[in-house]
Short mmCIF file of C-alpha atoms in Angstrom, two decimals:
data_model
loop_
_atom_site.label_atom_id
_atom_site.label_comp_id
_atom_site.label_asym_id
_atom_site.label_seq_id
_atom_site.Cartn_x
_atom_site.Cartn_y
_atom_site.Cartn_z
CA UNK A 515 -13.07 -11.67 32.23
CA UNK A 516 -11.49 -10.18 28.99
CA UNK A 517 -7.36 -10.06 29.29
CA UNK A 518 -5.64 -6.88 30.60
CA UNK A 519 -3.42 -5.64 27.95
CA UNK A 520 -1.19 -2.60 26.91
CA UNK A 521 -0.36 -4.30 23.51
CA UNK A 522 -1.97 -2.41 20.17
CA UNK A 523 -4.27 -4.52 18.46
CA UNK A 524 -3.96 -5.67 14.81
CA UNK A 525 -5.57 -3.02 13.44
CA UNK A 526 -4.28 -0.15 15.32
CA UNK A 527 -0.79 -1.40 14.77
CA UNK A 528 -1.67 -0.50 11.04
CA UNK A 529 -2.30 2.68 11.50
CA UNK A 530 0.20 3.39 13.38
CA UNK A 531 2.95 1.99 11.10
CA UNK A 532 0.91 3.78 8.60
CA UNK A 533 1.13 7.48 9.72
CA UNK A 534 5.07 6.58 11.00
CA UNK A 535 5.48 6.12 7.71
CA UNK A 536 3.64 9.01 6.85
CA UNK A 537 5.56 11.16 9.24
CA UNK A 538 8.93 9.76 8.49
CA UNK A 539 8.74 9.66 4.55
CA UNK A 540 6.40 13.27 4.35
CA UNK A 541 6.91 15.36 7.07
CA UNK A 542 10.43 14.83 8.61
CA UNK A 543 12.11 15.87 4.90
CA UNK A 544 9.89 18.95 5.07
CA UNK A 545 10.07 20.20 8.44
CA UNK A 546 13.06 22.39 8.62
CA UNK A 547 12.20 24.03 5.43
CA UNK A 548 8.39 25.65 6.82
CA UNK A 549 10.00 25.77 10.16
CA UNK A 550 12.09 28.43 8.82
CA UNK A 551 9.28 29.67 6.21
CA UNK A 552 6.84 30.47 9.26
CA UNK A 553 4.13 29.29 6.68
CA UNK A 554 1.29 27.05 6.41
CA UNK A 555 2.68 23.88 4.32
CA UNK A 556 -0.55 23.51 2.38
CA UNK A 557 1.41 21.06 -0.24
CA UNK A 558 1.82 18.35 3.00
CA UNK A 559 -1.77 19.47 4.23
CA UNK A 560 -2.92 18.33 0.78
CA UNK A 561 -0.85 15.37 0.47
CA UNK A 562 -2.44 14.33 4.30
CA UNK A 563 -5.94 14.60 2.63
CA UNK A 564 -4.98 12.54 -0.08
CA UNK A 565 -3.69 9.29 1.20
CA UNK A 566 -6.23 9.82 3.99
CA UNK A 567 -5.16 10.95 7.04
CA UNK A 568 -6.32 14.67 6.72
CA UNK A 569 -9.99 13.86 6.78
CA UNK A 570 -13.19 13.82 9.13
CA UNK A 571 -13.31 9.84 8.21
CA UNK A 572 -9.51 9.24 9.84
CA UNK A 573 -10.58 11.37 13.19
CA UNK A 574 -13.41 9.94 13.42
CA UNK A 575 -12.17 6.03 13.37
CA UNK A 576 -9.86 7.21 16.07
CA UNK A 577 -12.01 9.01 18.29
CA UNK A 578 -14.58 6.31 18.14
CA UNK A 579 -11.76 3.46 18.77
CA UNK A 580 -13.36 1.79 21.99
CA UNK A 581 -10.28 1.58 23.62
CA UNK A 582 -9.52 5.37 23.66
CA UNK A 583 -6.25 4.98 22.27
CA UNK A 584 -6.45 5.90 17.90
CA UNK A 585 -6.24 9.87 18.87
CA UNK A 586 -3.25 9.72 21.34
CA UNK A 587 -1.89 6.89 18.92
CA UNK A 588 -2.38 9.24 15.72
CA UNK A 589 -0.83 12.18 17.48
CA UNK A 590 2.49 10.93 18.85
CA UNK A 591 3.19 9.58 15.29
CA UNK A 592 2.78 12.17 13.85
CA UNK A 593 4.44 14.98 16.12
CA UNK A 594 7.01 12.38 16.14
CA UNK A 595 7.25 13.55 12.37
CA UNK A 596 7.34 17.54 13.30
CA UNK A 597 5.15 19.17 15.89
CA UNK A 598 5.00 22.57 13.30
CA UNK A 599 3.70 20.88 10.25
CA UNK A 600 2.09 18.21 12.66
CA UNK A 601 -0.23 21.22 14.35
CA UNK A 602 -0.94 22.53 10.82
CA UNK A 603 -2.56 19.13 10.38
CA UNK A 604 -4.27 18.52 13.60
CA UNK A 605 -4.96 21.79 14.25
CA UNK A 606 -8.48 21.48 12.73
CA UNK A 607 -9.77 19.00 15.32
CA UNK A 608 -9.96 21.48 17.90
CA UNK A 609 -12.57 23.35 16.20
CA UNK A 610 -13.62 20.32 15.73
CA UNK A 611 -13.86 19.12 19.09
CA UNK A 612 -15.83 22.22 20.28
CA UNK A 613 -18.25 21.34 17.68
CA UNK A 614 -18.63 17.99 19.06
CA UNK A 615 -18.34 19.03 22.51
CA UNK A 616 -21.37 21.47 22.12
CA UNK A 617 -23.16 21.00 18.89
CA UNK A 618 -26.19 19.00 18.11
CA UNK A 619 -26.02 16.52 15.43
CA UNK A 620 -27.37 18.52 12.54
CA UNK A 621 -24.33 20.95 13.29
CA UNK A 622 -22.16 18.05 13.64
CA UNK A 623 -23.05 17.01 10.44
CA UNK A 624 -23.01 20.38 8.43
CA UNK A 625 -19.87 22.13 9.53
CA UNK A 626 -17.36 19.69 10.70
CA UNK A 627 -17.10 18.38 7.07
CA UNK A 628 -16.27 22.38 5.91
CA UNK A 629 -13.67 22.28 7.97
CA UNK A 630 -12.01 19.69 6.02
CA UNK A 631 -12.90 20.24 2.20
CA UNK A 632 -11.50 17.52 0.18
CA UNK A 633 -8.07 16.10 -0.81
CA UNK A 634 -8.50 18.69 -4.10
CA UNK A 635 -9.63 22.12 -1.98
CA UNK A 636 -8.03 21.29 1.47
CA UNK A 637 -10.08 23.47 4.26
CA UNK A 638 -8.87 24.20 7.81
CA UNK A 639 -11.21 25.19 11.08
CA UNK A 640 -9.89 28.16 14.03
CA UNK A 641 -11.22 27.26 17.62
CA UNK A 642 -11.12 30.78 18.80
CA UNK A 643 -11.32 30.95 23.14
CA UNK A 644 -7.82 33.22 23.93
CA UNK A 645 -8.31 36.68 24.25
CA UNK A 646 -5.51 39.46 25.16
CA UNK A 647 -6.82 39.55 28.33
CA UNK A 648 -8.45 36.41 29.29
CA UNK A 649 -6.27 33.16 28.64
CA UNK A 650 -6.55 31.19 31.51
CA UNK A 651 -8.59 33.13 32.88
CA UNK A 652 -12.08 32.55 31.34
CA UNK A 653 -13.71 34.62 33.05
CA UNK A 654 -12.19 38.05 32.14
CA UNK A 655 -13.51 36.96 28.62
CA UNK A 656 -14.79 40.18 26.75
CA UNK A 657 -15.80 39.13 23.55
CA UNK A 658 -19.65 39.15 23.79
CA UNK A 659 -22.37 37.87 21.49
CA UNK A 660 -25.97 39.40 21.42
CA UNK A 661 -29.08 37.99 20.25
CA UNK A 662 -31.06 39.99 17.74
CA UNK A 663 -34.23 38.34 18.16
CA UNK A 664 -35.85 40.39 15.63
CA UNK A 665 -33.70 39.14 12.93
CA UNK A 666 -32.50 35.60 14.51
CA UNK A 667 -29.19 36.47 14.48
CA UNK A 668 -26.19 36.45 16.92
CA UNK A 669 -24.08 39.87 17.00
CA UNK A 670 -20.39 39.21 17.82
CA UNK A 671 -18.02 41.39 18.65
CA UNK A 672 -14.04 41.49 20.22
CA UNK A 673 -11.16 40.52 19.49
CA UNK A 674 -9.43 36.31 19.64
CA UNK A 675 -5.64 35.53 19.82
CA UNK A 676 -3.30 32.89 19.79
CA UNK A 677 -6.14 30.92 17.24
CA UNK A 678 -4.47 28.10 15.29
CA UNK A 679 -5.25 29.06 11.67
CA UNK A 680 -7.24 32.14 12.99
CA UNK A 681 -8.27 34.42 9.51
CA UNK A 682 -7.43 32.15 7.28
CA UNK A 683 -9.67 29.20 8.44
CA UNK A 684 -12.36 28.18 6.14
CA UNK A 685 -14.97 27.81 9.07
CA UNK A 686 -14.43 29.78 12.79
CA UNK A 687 -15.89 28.48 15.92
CA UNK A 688 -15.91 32.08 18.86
CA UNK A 689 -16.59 31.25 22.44
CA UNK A 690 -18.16 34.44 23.56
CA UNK A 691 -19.45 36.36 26.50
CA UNK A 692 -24.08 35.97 26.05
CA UNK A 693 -24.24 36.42 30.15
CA UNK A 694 -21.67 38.74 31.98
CA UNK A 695 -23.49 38.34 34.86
CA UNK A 696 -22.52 35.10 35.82
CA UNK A 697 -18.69 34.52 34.51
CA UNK A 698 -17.52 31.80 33.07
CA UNK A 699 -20.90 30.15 32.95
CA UNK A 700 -23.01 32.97 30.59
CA UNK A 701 -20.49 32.05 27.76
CA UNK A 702 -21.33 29.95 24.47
CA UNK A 703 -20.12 28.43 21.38
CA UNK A 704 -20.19 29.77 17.66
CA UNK A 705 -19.62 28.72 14.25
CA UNK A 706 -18.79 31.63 11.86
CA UNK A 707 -19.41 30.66 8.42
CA UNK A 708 -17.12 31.07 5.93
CA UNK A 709 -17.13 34.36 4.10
CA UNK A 710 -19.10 36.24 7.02
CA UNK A 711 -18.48 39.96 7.21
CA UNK A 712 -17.21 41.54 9.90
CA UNK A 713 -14.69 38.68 10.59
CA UNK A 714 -10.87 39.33 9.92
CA UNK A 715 -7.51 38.12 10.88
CA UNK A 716 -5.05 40.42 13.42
CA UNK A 717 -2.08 40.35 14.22
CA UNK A 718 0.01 37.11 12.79
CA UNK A 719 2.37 35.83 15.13
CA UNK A 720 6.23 35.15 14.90
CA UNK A 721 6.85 32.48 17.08
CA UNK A 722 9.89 30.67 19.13
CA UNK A 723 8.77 27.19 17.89
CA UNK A 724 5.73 25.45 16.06
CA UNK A 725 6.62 28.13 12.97
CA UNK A 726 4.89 25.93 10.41
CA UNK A 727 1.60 26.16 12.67
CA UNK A 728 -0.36 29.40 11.74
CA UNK A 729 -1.17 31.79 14.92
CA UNK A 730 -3.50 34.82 14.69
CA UNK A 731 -5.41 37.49 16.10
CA UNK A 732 -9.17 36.95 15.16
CA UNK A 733 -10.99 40.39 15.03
CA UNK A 734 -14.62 40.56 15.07
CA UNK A 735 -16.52 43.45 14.40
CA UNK A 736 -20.18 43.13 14.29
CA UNK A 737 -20.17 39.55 13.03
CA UNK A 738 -23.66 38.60 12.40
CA UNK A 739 -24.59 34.41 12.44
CA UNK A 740 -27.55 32.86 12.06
CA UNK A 741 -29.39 31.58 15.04
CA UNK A 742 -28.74 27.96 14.22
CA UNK A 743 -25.06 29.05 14.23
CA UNK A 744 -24.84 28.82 17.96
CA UNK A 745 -23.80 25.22 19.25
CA UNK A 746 -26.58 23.27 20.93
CA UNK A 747 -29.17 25.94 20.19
CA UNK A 748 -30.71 28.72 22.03
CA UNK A 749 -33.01 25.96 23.96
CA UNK A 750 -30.38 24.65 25.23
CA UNK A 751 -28.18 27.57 26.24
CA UNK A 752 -31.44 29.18 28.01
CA UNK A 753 -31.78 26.14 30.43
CA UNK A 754 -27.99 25.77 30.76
CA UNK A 755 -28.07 29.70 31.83
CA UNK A 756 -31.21 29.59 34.17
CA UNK A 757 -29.63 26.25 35.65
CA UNK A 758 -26.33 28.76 36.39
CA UNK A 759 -28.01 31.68 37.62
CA UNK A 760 -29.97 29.53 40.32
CA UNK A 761 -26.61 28.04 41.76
CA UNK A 762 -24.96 30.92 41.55
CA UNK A 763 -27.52 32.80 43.72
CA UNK A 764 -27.55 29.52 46.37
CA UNK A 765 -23.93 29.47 45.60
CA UNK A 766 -24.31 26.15 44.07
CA UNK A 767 -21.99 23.85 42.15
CA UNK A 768 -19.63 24.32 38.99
CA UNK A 769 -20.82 24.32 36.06
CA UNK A 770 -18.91 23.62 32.76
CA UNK A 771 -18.36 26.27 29.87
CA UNK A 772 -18.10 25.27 26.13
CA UNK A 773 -14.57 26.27 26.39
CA UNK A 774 -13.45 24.35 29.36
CA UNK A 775 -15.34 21.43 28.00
CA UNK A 776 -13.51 21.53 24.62
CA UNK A 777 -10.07 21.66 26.98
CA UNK A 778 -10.62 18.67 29.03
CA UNK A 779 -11.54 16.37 26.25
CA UNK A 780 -8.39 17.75 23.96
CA UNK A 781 -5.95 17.58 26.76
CA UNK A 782 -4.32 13.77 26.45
CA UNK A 783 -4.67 14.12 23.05
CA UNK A 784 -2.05 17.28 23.83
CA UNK A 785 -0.08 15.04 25.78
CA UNK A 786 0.31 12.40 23.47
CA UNK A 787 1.84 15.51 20.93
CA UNK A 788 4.61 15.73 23.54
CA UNK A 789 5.19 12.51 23.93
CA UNK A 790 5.53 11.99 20.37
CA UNK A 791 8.28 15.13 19.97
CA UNK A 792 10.09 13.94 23.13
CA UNK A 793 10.42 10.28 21.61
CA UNK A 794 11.56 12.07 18.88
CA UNK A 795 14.55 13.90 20.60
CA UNK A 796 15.30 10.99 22.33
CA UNK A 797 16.01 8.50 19.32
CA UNK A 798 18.69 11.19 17.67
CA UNK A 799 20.34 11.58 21.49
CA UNK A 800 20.13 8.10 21.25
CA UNK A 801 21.71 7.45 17.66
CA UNK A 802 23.89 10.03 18.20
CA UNK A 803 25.51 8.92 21.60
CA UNK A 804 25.85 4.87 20.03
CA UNK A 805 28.15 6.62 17.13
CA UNK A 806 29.79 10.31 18.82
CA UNK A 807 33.33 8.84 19.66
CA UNK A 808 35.00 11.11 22.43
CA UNK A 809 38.14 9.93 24.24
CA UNK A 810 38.43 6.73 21.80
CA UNK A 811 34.44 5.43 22.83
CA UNK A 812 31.52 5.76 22.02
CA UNK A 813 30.21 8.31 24.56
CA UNK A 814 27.14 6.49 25.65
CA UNK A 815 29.68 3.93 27.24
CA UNK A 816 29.81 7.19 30.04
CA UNK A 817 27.42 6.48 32.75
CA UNK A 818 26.83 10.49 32.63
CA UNK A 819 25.62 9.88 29.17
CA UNK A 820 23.85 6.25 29.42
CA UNK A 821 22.12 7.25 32.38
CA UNK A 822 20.53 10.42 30.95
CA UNK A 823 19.08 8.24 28.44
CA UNK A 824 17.84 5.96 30.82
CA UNK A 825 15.54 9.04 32.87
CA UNK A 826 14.51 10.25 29.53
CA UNK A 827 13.07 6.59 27.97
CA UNK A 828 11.45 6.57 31.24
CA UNK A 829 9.63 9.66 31.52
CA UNK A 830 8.51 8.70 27.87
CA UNK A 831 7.79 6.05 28.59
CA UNK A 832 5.74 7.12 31.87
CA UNK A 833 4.14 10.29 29.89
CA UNK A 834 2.43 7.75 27.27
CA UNK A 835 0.78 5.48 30.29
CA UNK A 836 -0.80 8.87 31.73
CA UNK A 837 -2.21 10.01 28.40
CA UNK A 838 -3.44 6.35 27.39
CA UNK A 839 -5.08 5.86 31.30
CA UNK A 840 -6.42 9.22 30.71
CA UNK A 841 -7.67 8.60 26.70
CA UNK A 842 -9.16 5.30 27.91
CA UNK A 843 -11.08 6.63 30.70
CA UNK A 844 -12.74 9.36 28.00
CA UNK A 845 -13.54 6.80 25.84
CA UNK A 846 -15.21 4.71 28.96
CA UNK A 847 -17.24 7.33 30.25
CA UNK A 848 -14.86 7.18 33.18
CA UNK A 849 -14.73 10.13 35.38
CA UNK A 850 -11.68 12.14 35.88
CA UNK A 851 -11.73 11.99 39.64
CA UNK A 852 -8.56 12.78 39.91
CA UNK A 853 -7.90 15.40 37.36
CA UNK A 854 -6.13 12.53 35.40
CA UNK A 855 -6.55 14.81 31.83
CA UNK A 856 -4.83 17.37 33.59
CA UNK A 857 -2.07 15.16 34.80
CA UNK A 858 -1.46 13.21 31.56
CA UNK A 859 -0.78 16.51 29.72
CA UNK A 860 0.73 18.17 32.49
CA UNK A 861 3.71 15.02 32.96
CA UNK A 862 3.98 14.65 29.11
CA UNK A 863 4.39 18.67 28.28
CA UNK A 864 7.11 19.17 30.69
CA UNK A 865 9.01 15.68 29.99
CA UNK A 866 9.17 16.98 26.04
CA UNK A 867 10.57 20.09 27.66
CA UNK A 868 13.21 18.54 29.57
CA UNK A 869 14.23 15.49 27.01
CA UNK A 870 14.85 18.01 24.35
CA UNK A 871 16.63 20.12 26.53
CA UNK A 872 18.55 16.64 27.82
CA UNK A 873 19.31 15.76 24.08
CA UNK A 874 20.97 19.20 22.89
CA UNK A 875 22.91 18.79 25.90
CA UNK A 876 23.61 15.10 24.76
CA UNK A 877 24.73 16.25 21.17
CA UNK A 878 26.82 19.13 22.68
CA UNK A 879 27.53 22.11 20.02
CA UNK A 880 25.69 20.04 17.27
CA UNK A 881 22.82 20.48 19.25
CA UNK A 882 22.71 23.92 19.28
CA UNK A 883 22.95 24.26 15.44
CA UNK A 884 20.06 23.76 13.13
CA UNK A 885 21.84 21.13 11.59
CA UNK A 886 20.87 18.64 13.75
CA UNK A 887 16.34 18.71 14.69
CA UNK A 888 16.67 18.65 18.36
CA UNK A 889 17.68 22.30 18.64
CA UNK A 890 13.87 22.63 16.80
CA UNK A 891 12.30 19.97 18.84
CA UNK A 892 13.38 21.85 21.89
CA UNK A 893 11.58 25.25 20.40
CA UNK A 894 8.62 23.34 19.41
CA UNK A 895 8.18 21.82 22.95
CA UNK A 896 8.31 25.21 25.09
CA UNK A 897 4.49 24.96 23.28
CA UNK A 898 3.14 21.88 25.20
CA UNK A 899 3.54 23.46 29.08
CA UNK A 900 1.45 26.53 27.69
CA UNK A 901 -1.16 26.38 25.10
CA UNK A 902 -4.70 24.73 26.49
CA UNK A 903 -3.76 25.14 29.56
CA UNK A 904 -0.51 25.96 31.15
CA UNK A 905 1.48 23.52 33.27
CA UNK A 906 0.17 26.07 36.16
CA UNK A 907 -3.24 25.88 35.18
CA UNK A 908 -3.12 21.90 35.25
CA UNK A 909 -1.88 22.20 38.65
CA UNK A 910 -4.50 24.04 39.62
CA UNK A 911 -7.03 21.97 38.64
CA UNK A 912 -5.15 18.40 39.84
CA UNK A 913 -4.79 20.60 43.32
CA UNK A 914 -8.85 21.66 43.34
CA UNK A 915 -10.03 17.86 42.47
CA UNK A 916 -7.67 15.99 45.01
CA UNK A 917 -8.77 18.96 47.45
CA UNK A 918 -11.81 20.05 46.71
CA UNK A 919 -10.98 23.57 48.03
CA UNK A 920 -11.42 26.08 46.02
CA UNK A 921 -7.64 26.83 45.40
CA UNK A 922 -6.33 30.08 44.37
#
């Protein structure tokens, strides 16, 4: 019987010493500057894709890493870094993701790599779900898509927000509405090739943290793709819609959207982005206390101080098991009978929330000034108990699979 073990092998220790270096020689010394910009830092995009690390080769060798953990390992490094200029990097894979989630292996294979370009013509991908009125909840999606048979073409029309690099993405992926009928369950997957009429970005959005990340409105207005353009093919989505419209006459079991399924494979990954920006808070409380003298000490000699530090390493600490448990039971083909996605994002979002809160309290009035990162750390982590799924949401769904009511 093979060894239990929480230690990182010999090769994942080099990649993760690779992308701390990475974070800490690339992104730390840039991430004040496009946090004030509110810009995409395509100069630290490009110098990702050149040593490596912004590239459908490096996702891949960490989403295929049997143990589960190169994605969760990838993304606390670099968040550690800065979650702003972090997203801007990362931000791609959830496009990507859907495509995986939903597409068949020719799509795989002809629009994930678009999403990328190359370390000379750097390329991001928009997963587009949000919609003014339907963010967590699905089902008041409006944005529909209608097959012109004639022509085999998809018509899409309505309107996407809060879409990471939404408008100025190279390739789009639209969850729309192709059966109102049945909710949540008549909706499907598209990829909107680059250059495709009818697609522009909205409204760009000024935000309280993440600034270097770009956030859009996507409009559509009679978007026409291709009939191979929907993911998994109109096969496919026929059975998967007669399936639906069967339970839901015998008012029969869930079934999954493409959204929802992009959500619960993303969510650790999510976590492990907090985790990484709450480590991140806690090493300069933690520098800082060892050399603030107050009173003729060091103020970490102050249990009020000390012991603060203590409950936030622990909570890290605690926040990284749930999103590895939850990463490795993914990879395993494990089910989530317990909602365990939803709890490893769920502790890890609101722990980044309260240790960066904890450390500006820690630095005192240095904290509050942009002098010191935690005052941005603290911004950036409001994100991580909202986007994919707010900390609500996650509760929700924890409360529905330890249940199985139907919770409200």
């Amino acid at each position: 019987m093979a060894e239990f073990t929480l230690e990182l092998n010999d090769d994942q220790k080099q990649v993760k010493e690779w992308l701390h270096g990475f974070a800490a020689d690339v992104i730390r010394p840039a991430a004040a500057e496009w946090d004030e910009r509110e810009e995409t830092p395509w100069p630290v995009i490009q110098e990702a894709a050149k040593v490596g690390i912004y590239s459908l080769d490096f996702y891949a060798q960490q989403f295929f890493d049997p143990t589960g953990l190169g994605i969760p390992m990838a993304m606390e490094e670099l968040f550690w870094g800065d979650a702003g200029i972090a997203l801007s990097i990362v931000g791609t894979g959830l496009a990507a993701v859907g495509v995986l989630a939903n597409g068949t292996e020719e799509q795989i294979g002809t629009w994930i790599p678009q999403m990328y370009g190359d370390a000379d013509d750097v390329k991001v991908a928009a997963f587009c779900s949000s919609e003014p009125d339907a963010g967590s909840d699905v089902a008041s999606m409006r944005t529909r898509a209608v097959y012109d048979e004639a022509k085999d073409e998809w018509v899409l029309n309505g309107t996407k927000t809060w879409a990471t690099n939404g408008g100025i993405a190279n390739v789009h992926v639209v969850v729309a509405v192709v059966d109102p009928d049945i909710g949540s369950k008549g909706h499907a997957s598209f990829i909107v090739p680059p250059g495709t009429p009818g697609l522009s970005q909205g409204q760009k959005f000024k935000k309280h943290g993440i600034r270097a990340s770009h956030t859009a409105e996507v409009v559509l207005e009679d978007v026409r793709v291709p009939g191979h353009c929907l993911l998994g093919g109109k096969e496919r989505l026929d059975e998967r819609l007669a399936r639906a419209r069967e339970r839901a006459k015998a008012g029969g079991e869930r079934v999954k959207n493409a959204a929802m399924a992009t959500f619960e494979a993303s969510r650790p990954a999510v976590g492990a982005m907090a985790v990484g920006t709450a480590r991140a808070a806690y090493e300069v409380a933690l520098d800082y206390a060892k050399t603030r003298s107050q009173f003729g000490r060091p103020i970490i000699d102050n249990q009020g101080i000390a012991f603060q530090l203590a409950d936030m390493r622990t909570r890290i600490d605690a926040a990284r098991l749930l999103v590895w448990r939850a990463s490795w039971m993914a990879t395993t083909g494990k089910p989530f009978t317990s909602a365990e996605g939803s709890m490893s994002k769920l502790y890890a979002s609101e722990t980044a929330r309260d240790v960066t809160a904890q450390a500006i309290q820690i630095l005192g009035g240095n904290g509050f000034t942009r002098e010191y990162p935690v005052e941005r750390m603290h911004r950036d982590a409001a994100i991580y108990t909202i986007f994919e799924g707010t900390s609500e949401i996650q509760r929700l769904v924890i409360a529905r699979t330890l249940s199985g009511v139907p919770i409200r």
